[in-house]
Amino acid sequence: MKKFLIKTVGYLIILILTIEVFYGKSPSIFSLRSFVSFSKNIVKGSKNDKTVLNPDGEPIENRKNNIGFYSHSDFIGKDNSQNYAIIGDSFVNSTVVGTYNSIAYLLDERLDSTTVYNFGKAGGNIHDYYRIYDKYNLKSLKKVFIVLTGTNDLSYQDNNNSFEKSSSTFINLIQSKLDGPKLYDAPNYALIRKDTKNIVYILHDNLSESAMRTNGISQDLIEIHIDEAIRFSDGHYKKEGNERIADKIVSYLNLKM
C-alpha cells in the first residue's frame, strides 16, 4: 500500500511538472485552465479547423492558418500595403471566443477591399509582439494594431537567449522554466519602440493613455474599457467585447482618412 501511494504521488508530480513545462508554449491541451474549460470539446473537420465549446458551453470554431496562427485568413507575405494586422496575447489569439468572433475577423468584416491578419500568441508580451512584427515584415502593412493586455506586457525583460540553447526542444522548455521570467519592478515604458510608424497600440483597462503619454510614448493609442458583463469568467472578451474593439479601430481609421 505504501509503495502504491508513493508511486501515485510520483506520477502526479510528473504530470504537474509536464503541464507547467508546456503551459503557454504548446496547444491548449497542455494549459490546465484551457484543458478544464474545454474538456468536453468536440473536434471535427480538418486538422486546421476545430469546433469546440466556449466557457459558456456554446460551440465555436477555431481555425489555424498557413503559418500556424489562429486566424480566419492565411498570411500572404507580399502586396500588403493596404492590409492590416492585429498582434497580441490570448485576447487576440481568440481560441476562447472563436476565430470567427475574434477582433481581427470582426474588423475584417467592417473594412472593404482589405485583409486583416491575426497574430495572436497566447501568453505573449511586448518582446513576442515585436518578434512577430519583424519576422513577418509587418512594417510593410498599412497599420498594425498591438493589443497590450496591461502593465504586465511591459514588465517582462527579454530573456529569450538568457541560457545556452540545447538541441533538444524538451530540455530548452525545462531550462526556460527553471530560468524563470525576469521582471522589472514596474512597467518599463522604454520597451515601446519609437521608430515604428505604422503601429497603433490598443490599451486595456490598467494601461492608460495618460500613463503612456507621461512616459514619453507619442505613437497613436486606442484606449478600451470592456464591461465585465461581456467577458467570460476567465476575463477574456466575448464577441460583444471584440465588436466594441473593432468599432473603436474603425472610428480611429475614419479619423485618419
PDB file of C-alpha atoms in Angstrom:
ATOM      1  CA  MET A   1       0.000   0.000   0.000  1.00  0.00           C
ATOM      2  CA  LYS A   2       2.828   2.386   0.916  1.00  0.00           C
ATOM      3  CA  LYS A   3       4.622   1.717  -2.388  1.00  0.00           C
ATOM      4  CA  PHE A   4       1.378   2.318  -4.283  1.00  0.00           C
ATOM      5  CA  LEU A   5       0.881   5.714  -2.599  1.00  0.00           C
ATOM      6  CA  ILE A   6       4.485   6.725  -3.274  1.00  0.00           C
ATOM      7  CA  LYS A   7       4.136   5.772  -6.951  1.00  0.00           C
ATOM      8  CA  THR A   8       0.825   7.650  -7.240  1.00  0.00           C
ATOM      9  CA  VAL A   9       2.311  10.808  -5.723  1.00  0.00           C
ATOM     10  CA  GLY A  10       5.309  10.474  -8.032  1.00  0.00           C
ATOM     11  CA  TYR A  11       3.125  10.213 -11.130  1.00  0.00           C
ATOM     12  CA  LEU A  12       1.097  13.251 -10.034  1.00  0.00           C
ATOM     13  CA  ILE A  13       4.267  15.313  -9.578  1.00  0.00           C
ATOM     14  CA  ILE A  14       5.485  14.316 -13.046  1.00  0.00           C
ATOM     15  CA  LEU A  15       2.088  15.240 -14.546  1.00  0.00           C
ATOM     16  CA  ILE A  16       2.068  18.657 -12.843  1.00  0.00           C
ATOM     17  CA  LEU A  17       5.654  19.382 -13.967  1.00  0.00           C
ATOM     18  CA  THR A  18       4.797  18.380 -17.536  1.00  0.00           C
ATOM     19  CA  ILE A  19       1.802  20.738 -17.568  1.00  0.00           C
ATOM     20  CA  GLU A  20       3.938  23.543 -16.130  1.00  0.00           C
ATOM     21  CA  VAL A  21       6.695  22.999 -18.690  1.00  0.00           C
ATOM     22  CA  PHE A  22       4.331  23.106 -21.630  1.00  0.00           C
ATOM     23  CA  TYR A  23       1.976  25.839 -20.332  1.00  0.00           C
ATOM     24  CA  GLY A  24       1.839  28.698 -22.817  1.00  0.00           C
ATOM     25  CA  LYS A  25       4.311  27.022 -25.187  1.00  0.00           C
ATOM     26  CA  SER A  26       2.095  24.476 -26.905  1.00  0.00           C
ATOM     27  CA  PRO A  27      -1.537  23.774 -27.809  1.00  0.00           C
ATOM     28  CA  SER A  28      -4.194  24.465 -25.211  1.00  0.00           C
ATOM     29  CA  ILE A  29      -4.466  20.840 -24.072  1.00  0.00           C
ATOM     30  CA  PHE A  30      -1.279  21.462 -22.043  1.00  0.00           C
ATOM     31  CA  SER A  31      -2.790  24.533 -20.355  1.00  0.00           C
ATOM     32  CA  LEU A  32      -4.511  23.372 -17.183  1.00  0.00           C
ATOM     33  CA  ARG A  33      -7.171  26.103 -17.322  1.00  0.00           C
ATOM     34  CA  SER A  34      -7.849  25.539 -21.004  1.00  0.00           C
ATOM     35  CA  PHE A  35      -7.912  21.785 -20.509  1.00  0.00           C
ATOM     36  CA  VAL A  36     -10.577  22.066 -17.813  1.00  0.00           C
ATOM     37  CA  SER A  37     -12.565  24.670 -19.765  1.00  0.00           C
ATOM     38  CA  PHE A  38     -12.579  22.608 -22.941  1.00  0.00           C
ATOM     39  CA  SER A  39     -12.626  19.070 -21.537  1.00  0.00           C
ATOM     40  CA  LYS A  40     -15.915  18.468 -23.369  1.00  0.00           C
ATOM     41  CA  ASN A  41     -14.690  19.871 -26.692  1.00  0.00           C
ATOM     42  CA  ILE A  42     -15.989  18.265 -29.849  1.00  0.00           C
ATOM     43  CA  VAL A  43     -13.422  18.191 -32.655  1.00  0.00           C
ATOM     44  CA  LYS A  44     -14.398  17.847 -36.290  1.00  0.00           C
ATOM     45  CA  GLY A  45     -13.228  18.810 -39.764  1.00  0.00           C
ATOM     46  CA  SER A  46      -9.624  19.071 -40.911  1.00  0.00           C
ATOM     47  CA  LYS A  47      -6.594  19.350 -38.638  1.00  0.00           C
ATOM     48  CA  ASN A  48      -6.687  23.143 -39.140  1.00  0.00           C
ATOM     49  CA  ASP A  49     -10.375  23.607 -38.281  1.00  0.00           C
ATOM     50  CA  LYS A  50     -11.903  22.640 -34.957  1.00  0.00           C
ATOM     51  CA  THR A  51     -15.312  23.109 -33.393  1.00  0.00           C
ATOM     52  CA  VAL A  52     -15.116  23.456 -29.607  1.00  0.00           C
ATOM     53  CA  LEU A  53     -17.170  24.856 -26.738  1.00  0.00           C
ATOM     54  CA  ASN A  54     -16.532  28.266 -25.211  1.00  0.00           C
ATOM     55  CA  PRO A  55     -16.716  28.782 -21.405  1.00  0.00           C
ATOM     56  CA  ASP A  56     -20.477  29.377 -21.741  1.00  0.00           C
ATOM     57  CA  GLY A  57     -20.909  25.972 -23.380  1.00  0.00           C
ATOM     58  CA  GLU A  58     -21.623  27.366 -26.856  1.00  0.00           C
ATOM     59  CA  PRO A  59     -19.992  25.850 -29.969  1.00  0.00           C
ATOM     60  CA  ILE A  60     -17.316  27.963 -31.649  1.00  0.00           C
ATOM     61  CA  GLU A  61     -14.865  27.375 -34.472  1.00  0.00           C
ATOM     62  CA  ASN A  62     -11.101  27.760 -34.289  1.00  0.00           C
ATOM     63  CA  ARG A  63      -9.015  27.814 -37.455  1.00  0.00           C
ATOM     64  CA  LYS A  64      -5.256  27.760 -37.938  1.00  0.00           C
ATOM     65  CA  ASN A  65      -3.841  29.497 -40.996  1.00  0.00           C
ATOM     66  CA  ASN A  66      -0.931  28.649 -43.275  1.00  0.00           C
ATOM     67  CA  ILE A  67       1.726  29.891 -40.798  1.00  0.00           C
ATOM     68  CA  GLY A  68       0.239  28.342 -37.660  1.00  0.00           C
ATOM     69  CA  PHE A  69      -1.658  31.276 -36.129  1.00  0.00           C
ATOM     70  CA  TYR A  70      -5.331  31.069 -35.229  1.00  0.00           C
ATOM     71  CA  SER A  71      -6.810  33.262 -37.942  1.00  0.00           C
ATOM     72  CA  HIS A  72      -9.657  33.410 -40.432  1.00  0.00           C
ATOM     73  CA  SER A  73      -7.205  34.377 -43.193  1.00  0.00           C
ATOM     74  CA  ASP A  74      -3.951  32.941 -44.491  1.00  0.00           C
ATOM     75  CA  PHE A  75      -0.919  35.204 -44.472  1.00  0.00           C
ATOM     76  CA  ILE A  76       0.398  36.389 -47.814  1.00  0.00           C
ATOM     77  CA  GLY A  77       3.845  37.897 -47.407  1.00  0.00           C
ATOM     78  CA  LYS A  78       3.671  40.374 -50.282  1.00  0.00           C
ATOM     79  CA  ASP A  79       1.490  43.187 -51.635  1.00  0.00           C
ATOM     80  CA  ASN A  80       0.346  44.079 -48.117  1.00  0.00           C
ATOM     81  CA  SER A  81       0.478  47.862 -48.316  1.00  0.00           C
ATOM     82  CA  GLN A  82      -3.313  48.147 -47.893  1.00  0.00           C
ATOM     83  CA  ASN A  83      -3.717  45.367 -45.327  1.00  0.00           C
ATOM     84  CA  TYR A  84      -3.787  45.376 -41.527  1.00  0.00           C
ATOM     85  CA  ALA A  85      -2.653  43.093 -38.704  1.00  0.00           C
ATOM     86  CA  ILE A  86      -3.522  42.643 -35.050  1.00  0.00           C
ATOM     87  CA  ILE A  87      -0.895  41.313 -32.633  1.00  0.00           C
ATOM     88  CA  GLY A  88      -1.437  40.338 -29.011  1.00  0.00           C
ATOM     89  CA  ASP A  89      -1.824  37.553 -26.494  1.00  0.00           C
ATOM     90  CA  SER A  90      -4.761  35.191 -25.913  1.00  0.00           C
ATOM     91  CA  PHE A  91      -7.208  38.115 -26.229  1.00  0.00           C
ATOM     92  CA  VAL A  92      -6.124  38.304 -29.879  1.00  0.00           C
ATOM     93  CA  ASN A  93      -5.445  34.577 -30.275  1.00  0.00           C
ATOM     94  CA  SER A  94      -9.182  34.177 -29.553  1.00  0.00           C
ATOM     95  CA  THR A  95      -9.360  30.408 -29.066  1.00  0.00           C
ATOM     96  CA  VAL A  96     -11.694  31.085 -26.125  1.00  0.00           C
ATOM     97  CA  VAL A  97     -14.217  33.141 -28.110  1.00  0.00           C
ATOM     98  CA  GLY A  98     -13.569  31.554 -31.519  1.00  0.00           C
ATOM     99  CA  THR A  99     -11.738  32.586 -34.680  1.00  0.00           C
ATOM    100  CA  TYR A 100     -14.892  33.976 -36.253  1.00  0.00           C
ATOM    101  CA  ASN A 101     -15.607  36.132 -33.206  1.00  0.00           C
ATOM    102  CA  SER A 102     -12.062  37.482 -32.980  1.00  0.00           C
ATOM    103  CA  ILE A 103     -11.107  41.158 -33.189  1.00  0.00           C
ATOM    104  CA  ALA A 104      -9.318  40.518 -36.492  1.00  0.00           C
ATOM    105  CA  TYR A 105     -12.280  38.793 -38.125  1.00  0.00           C
ATOM    106  CA  LEU A 106     -14.825  41.355 -36.895  1.00  0.00           C
ATOM    107  CA  LEU A 107     -12.600  44.204 -38.107  1.00  0.00           C
ATOM    108  CA  ASP A 108     -12.138  42.479 -41.468  1.00  0.00           C
ATOM    109  CA  GLU A 109     -15.934  42.332 -41.820  1.00  0.00           C
ATOM    110  CA  ARG A 110     -16.136  46.096 -41.267  1.00  0.00           C
ATOM    111  CA  LEU A 111     -13.495  47.065 -43.826  1.00  0.00           C
ATOM    112  CA  ASP A 112     -13.745  46.887 -47.619  1.00  0.00           C
ATOM    113  CA  SER A 113     -11.045  45.792 -50.057  1.00  0.00           C
ATOM    114  CA  THR A 114      -8.510  44.831 -47.403  1.00  0.00           C
ATOM    115  CA  THR A 115      -7.389  41.885 -45.278  1.00  0.00           C
ATOM    116  CA  VAL A 116      -6.846  41.834 -41.513  1.00  0.00           C
ATOM    117  CA  TYR A 117      -4.264  39.302 -40.329  1.00  0.00           C
ATOM    118  CA  ASN A 118      -4.437  37.795 -36.852  1.00  0.00           C
ATOM    119  CA  PHE A 119      -1.140  37.288 -34.983  1.00  0.00           C
ATOM    120  CA  GLY A 120      -2.261  36.201 -31.521  1.00  0.00           C
ATOM    121  CA  LYS A 121       0.274  34.437 -29.292  1.00  0.00           C
ATOM    122  CA  ALA A 122      -1.219  33.100 -26.054  1.00  0.00           C
ATOM    123  CA  GLY A 123       0.876  34.193 -23.071  1.00  0.00           C
ATOM    124  CA  GLY A 124       2.853  36.659 -25.166  1.00  0.00           C
ATOM    125  CA  ASN A 125       4.316  40.022 -24.165  1.00  0.00           C
ATOM    126  CA  ILE A 126       5.824  43.045 -25.922  1.00  0.00           C
ATOM    127  CA  HIS A 127       9.001  41.158 -26.891  1.00  0.00           C
ATOM    128  CA  ASP A 128       6.977  38.420 -28.603  1.00  0.00           C
ATOM    129  CA  TYR A 129       4.897  41.015 -30.433  1.00  0.00           C
ATOM    130  CA  TYR A 130       7.960  42.748 -31.855  1.00  0.00           C
ATOM    131  CA  ARG A 131       9.478  39.419 -32.870  1.00  0.00           C
ATOM    132  CA  ILE A 132       6.301  38.664 -34.834  1.00  0.00           C
ATOM    133  CA  TYR A 133       6.375  42.169 -36.337  1.00  0.00           C
ATOM    134  CA  ASP A 134       9.957  41.701 -37.511  1.00  0.00           C
ATOM    135  CA  LYS A 135       9.716  38.070 -38.620  1.00  0.00           C
ATOM    136  CA  TYR A 136       6.767  38.661 -40.936  1.00  0.00           C
ATOM    137  CA  ASN A 137       7.920  42.105 -42.125  1.00  0.00           C
ATOM    138  CA  LEU A 138       4.736  43.773 -40.873  1.00  0.00           C
ATOM    139  CA  LYS A 139       6.248  47.224 -41.374  1.00  0.00           C
ATOM    140  CA  SER A 140       5.034  46.811 -44.958  1.00  0.00           C
ATOM    141  CA  LEU A 141       1.372  46.812 -43.823  1.00  0.00           C
ATOM    142  CA  LYS A 142      -0.815  49.886 -43.711  1.00  0.00           C
ATOM    143  CA  LYS A 143      -1.384  49.625 -39.951  1.00  0.00           C
ATOM    144  CA  VAL A 144      -0.501  47.111 -37.244  1.00  0.00           C
ATOM    145  CA  PHE A 145      -2.553  47.163 -34.029  1.00  0.00           C
ATOM    146  CA  ILE A 146      -0.716  45.783 -30.992  1.00  0.00           C
ATOM    147  CA  VAL A 147      -3.060  44.911 -28.126  1.00  0.00           C
ATOM    148  CA  LEU A 148      -1.396  45.439 -24.747  1.00  0.00           C
ATOM    149  CA  THR A 149      -3.266  43.402 -22.149  1.00  0.00           C
ATOM    150  CA  GLY A 150      -1.955  45.599 -19.336  1.00  0.00           C
ATOM    151  CA  THR A 151       1.154  46.703 -17.499  1.00  0.00           C
ATOM    152  CA  ASN A 152       2.330  43.077 -17.347  1.00  0.00           C
ATOM    153  CA  ASP A 153       3.034  43.240 -21.091  1.00  0.00           C
ATOM    154  CA  LEU A 154       5.695  45.855 -20.316  1.00  0.00           C
ATOM    155  CA  SER A 155       7.129  44.116 -17.246  1.00  0.00           C
ATOM    156  CA  TYR A 156       8.976  41.196 -18.795  1.00  0.00           C
ATOM    157  CA  GLN A 157      12.650  41.514 -19.567  1.00  0.00           C
ATOM    158  CA  ASP A 158      13.658  39.814 -22.778  1.00  0.00           C
ATOM    159  CA  ASN A 159      15.442  36.668 -21.593  1.00  0.00           C
ATOM    160  CA  ASN A 160      14.829  34.764 -24.804  1.00  0.00           C
ATOM    161  CA  ASN A 161      18.559  33.978 -25.094  1.00  0.00           C
ATOM    162  CA  SER A 162      19.459  34.039 -21.413  1.00  0.00           C
ATOM    163  CA  PHE A 163      20.643  30.411 -21.365  1.00  0.00           C
ATOM    164  CA  GLU A 164      22.645  28.259 -23.735  1.00  0.00           C
ATOM    165  CA  LYS A 165      20.277  26.500 -26.112  1.00  0.00           C
ATOM    166  CA  SER A 166      20.228  22.729 -26.352  1.00  0.00           C
ATOM    167  CA  SER A 167      19.458  20.713 -29.471  1.00  0.00           C
ATOM    168  CA  SER A 168      16.516  19.248 -27.536  1.00  0.00           C
ATOM    169  CA  THR A 169      13.301  21.295 -27.516  1.00  0.00           C
ATOM    170  CA  PHE A 170      12.156  19.492 -24.367  1.00  0.00           C
ATOM    171  CA  ILE A 171      15.358  20.402 -22.497  1.00  0.00           C
ATOM    172  CA  ASN A 172      15.024  24.016 -23.657  1.00  0.00           C
ATOM    173  CA  LEU A 173      11.479  24.152 -22.280  1.00  0.00           C
ATOM    174  CA  ILE A 174      12.623  22.793 -18.917  1.00  0.00           C
ATOM    175  CA  GLN A 175      15.568  25.212 -18.843  1.00  0.00           C
ATOM    176  CA  SER A 176      13.277  28.104 -19.711  1.00  0.00           C
ATOM    177  CA  LYS A 177      11.028  27.213 -16.770  1.00  0.00           C
ATOM    178  CA  LEU A 178      13.979  26.857 -14.401  1.00  0.00           C
ATOM    179  CA  ASP A 179      15.425  30.130 -15.653  1.00  0.00           C
ATOM    180  CA  GLY A 180      12.066  31.739 -14.866  1.00  0.00           C
ATOM    181  CA  PRO A 181      10.575  35.018 -16.062  1.00  0.00           C
ATOM    182  CA  LYS A 182      12.666  38.083 -15.336  1.00  0.00           C
ATOM    183  CA  LEU A 183      10.578  41.119 -14.464  1.00  0.00           C
ATOM    184  CA  TYR A 184      11.149  44.799 -13.990  1.00  0.00           C
ATOM    185  CA  ASP A 185       9.983  46.269 -10.687  1.00  0.00           C
ATOM    186  CA  ALA A 186       7.479  48.413 -12.610  1.00  0.00           C
ATOM    187  CA  PRO A 187       6.230  48.645 -16.199  1.00  0.00           C
ATOM    188  CA  ASN A 188       9.144  49.609 -18.433  1.00  0.00           C
ATOM    189  CA  TYR A 189       7.732  52.045 -20.964  1.00  0.00           C
ATOM    190  CA  ALA A 190      11.159  52.224 -22.603  1.00  0.00           C
ATOM    191  CA  LEU A 191      10.339  48.832 -24.170  1.00  0.00           C
ATOM    192  CA  ILE A 192       7.981  50.590 -26.596  1.00  0.00           C
ATOM    193  CA  ARG A 193       9.748  51.165 -29.899  1.00  0.00           C
ATOM    194  CA  LYS A 194       9.699  54.730 -31.106  1.00  0.00           C
ATOM    195  CA  ASP A 195      10.669  54.092 -34.752  1.00  0.00           C
ATOM    196  CA  THR A 196       7.644  52.072 -35.868  1.00  0.00           C
ATOM    197  CA  LYS A 197       5.416  54.447 -37.808  1.00  0.00           C
ATOM    198  CA  ASN A 198       2.621  52.029 -38.682  1.00  0.00           C
ATOM    199  CA  ILE A 199       1.989  50.616 -35.173  1.00  0.00           C
ATOM    200  CA  VAL A 200      -1.050  51.650 -33.112  1.00  0.00           C
ATOM    201  CA  TYR A 201      -1.250  50.429 -29.514  1.00  0.00           C
ATOM    202  CA  ILE A 202      -4.576  49.293 -28.055  1.00  0.00           C
ATOM    203  CA  LEU A 203      -4.571  49.674 -24.277  1.00  0.00           C
ATOM    204  CA  HIS A 204      -6.573  47.607 -21.790  1.00  0.00           C
ATOM    205  CA  ASP A 205      -8.063  48.992 -18.595  1.00  0.00           C
ATOM    206  CA  ASN A 206      -4.980  49.093 -16.389  1.00  0.00           C
ATOM    207  CA  LEU A 207      -2.687  50.571 -19.027  1.00  0.00           C
ATOM    208  CA  SER A 208      -3.918  54.082 -19.741  1.00  0.00           C
ATOM    209  CA  GLU A 209      -3.212  56.610 -22.456  1.00  0.00           C
ATOM    210  CA  SER A 210      -2.253  59.196 -19.829  1.00  0.00           C
ATOM    211  CA  ALA A 211       0.395  56.864 -18.379  1.00  0.00           C
ATOM    212  CA  MET A 212       1.789  56.192 -21.850  1.00  0.00           C
ATOM    213  CA  ARG A 213       1.975  59.910 -22.693  1.00  0.00           C
ATOM    214  CA  THR A 214       3.540  60.741 -19.327  1.00  0.00           C
ATOM    215  CA  ASN A 215       6.253  58.204 -20.109  1.00  0.00           C
ATOM    216  CA  GLY A 216       7.075  59.691 -23.489  1.00  0.00           C
ATOM    217  CA  ILE A 217       5.064  57.458 -25.831  1.00  0.00           C
ATOM    218  CA  SER A 218       3.964  59.559 -28.802  1.00  0.00           C
ATOM    219  CA  GLN A 219       2.562  56.835 -31.076  1.00  0.00           C
ATOM    220  CA  ASP A 220      -1.148  56.568 -31.800  1.00  0.00           C
ATOM    221  CA  LEU A 221      -3.122  54.938 -28.972  1.00  0.00           C
ATOM    222  CA  ILE A 222      -6.616  53.499 -28.574  1.00  0.00           C
ATOM    223  CA  GLU A 223      -7.825  53.053 -25.003  1.00  0.00           C
ATOM    224  CA  ILE A 224     -10.530  50.466 -24.346  1.00  0.00           C
ATOM    225  CA  HIS A 225     -12.773  49.600 -21.391  1.00  0.00           C
ATOM    226  CA  ILE A 226     -14.823  46.418 -21.637  1.00  0.00           C
ATOM    227  CA  ASP A 227     -17.597  45.723 -19.117  1.00  0.00           C
ATOM    228  CA  GLU A 228     -17.467  42.557 -17.035  1.00  0.00           C
ATOM    229  CA  ALA A 229     -20.903  41.645 -18.407  1.00  0.00           C
ATOM    230  CA  ILE A 230     -19.394  40.921 -21.824  1.00  0.00           C
ATOM    231  CA  ARG A 231     -16.406  38.963 -20.589  1.00  0.00           C
ATOM    232  CA  PHE A 232     -16.148  35.261 -19.894  1.00  0.00           C
ATOM    233  CA  SER A 233     -15.470  34.039 -16.378  1.00  0.00           C
ATOM    234  CA  ASP A 234     -11.731  33.892 -17.133  1.00  0.00           C
ATOM    235  CA  GLY A 235     -11.670  37.561 -18.200  1.00  0.00           C
ATOM    236  CA  HIS A 236     -11.462  37.070 -21.959  1.00  0.00           C
ATOM    237  CA  TYR A 237     -13.807  39.140 -24.098  1.00  0.00           C
ATOM    238  CA  LYS A 238     -16.955  37.694 -25.578  1.00  0.00           C
ATOM    239  CA  LYS A 239     -17.931  38.503 -29.157  1.00  0.00           C
ATOM    240  CA  GLU A 240     -19.652  41.708 -27.990  1.00  0.00           C
ATOM    241  CA  GLY A 241     -16.429  42.902 -26.372  1.00  0.00           C
ATOM    242  CA  ASN A 242     -14.419  42.216 -29.516  1.00  0.00           C
ATOM    243  CA  GLU A 243     -17.069  44.012 -31.573  1.00  0.00           C
ATOM    244  CA  ARG A 244     -16.554  47.125 -29.461  1.00  0.00           C
ATOM    245  CA  ILE A 245     -12.819  46.988 -30.080  1.00  0.00           C
ATOM    246  CA  ALA A 246     -13.352  46.509 -33.825  1.00  0.00           C
ATOM    247  CA  ASP A 247     -15.696  49.511 -33.847  1.00  0.00           C
ATOM    248  CA  LYS A 248     -13.102  51.599 -31.981  1.00  0.00           C
ATOM    249  CA  ILE A 249     -10.487  50.716 -34.574  1.00  0.00           C
ATOM    250  CA  VAL A 250     -12.859  51.638 -37.404  1.00  0.00           C
ATOM    251  CA  SER A 251     -13.535  55.005 -35.737  1.00  0.00           C
ATOM    252  CA  TYR A 252      -9.778  55.572 -35.455  1.00  0.00           C
ATOM    253  CA  LEU A 253      -9.243  54.722 -39.132  1.00  0.00           C
ATOM    254  CA  ASN A 254     -12.086  57.014 -40.208  1.00  0.00           C
ATOM    255  CA  LEU A 255     -10.459  59.893 -38.353  1.00  0.00           C
ATOM    256  CA  LYS A 256      -7.167  59.251 -40.139  1.00  0.00           C
ATOM    257  CA  MET A 257      -8.700  59.323 -43.618  1.00  0.00           C
TER     258      MET A 257
END
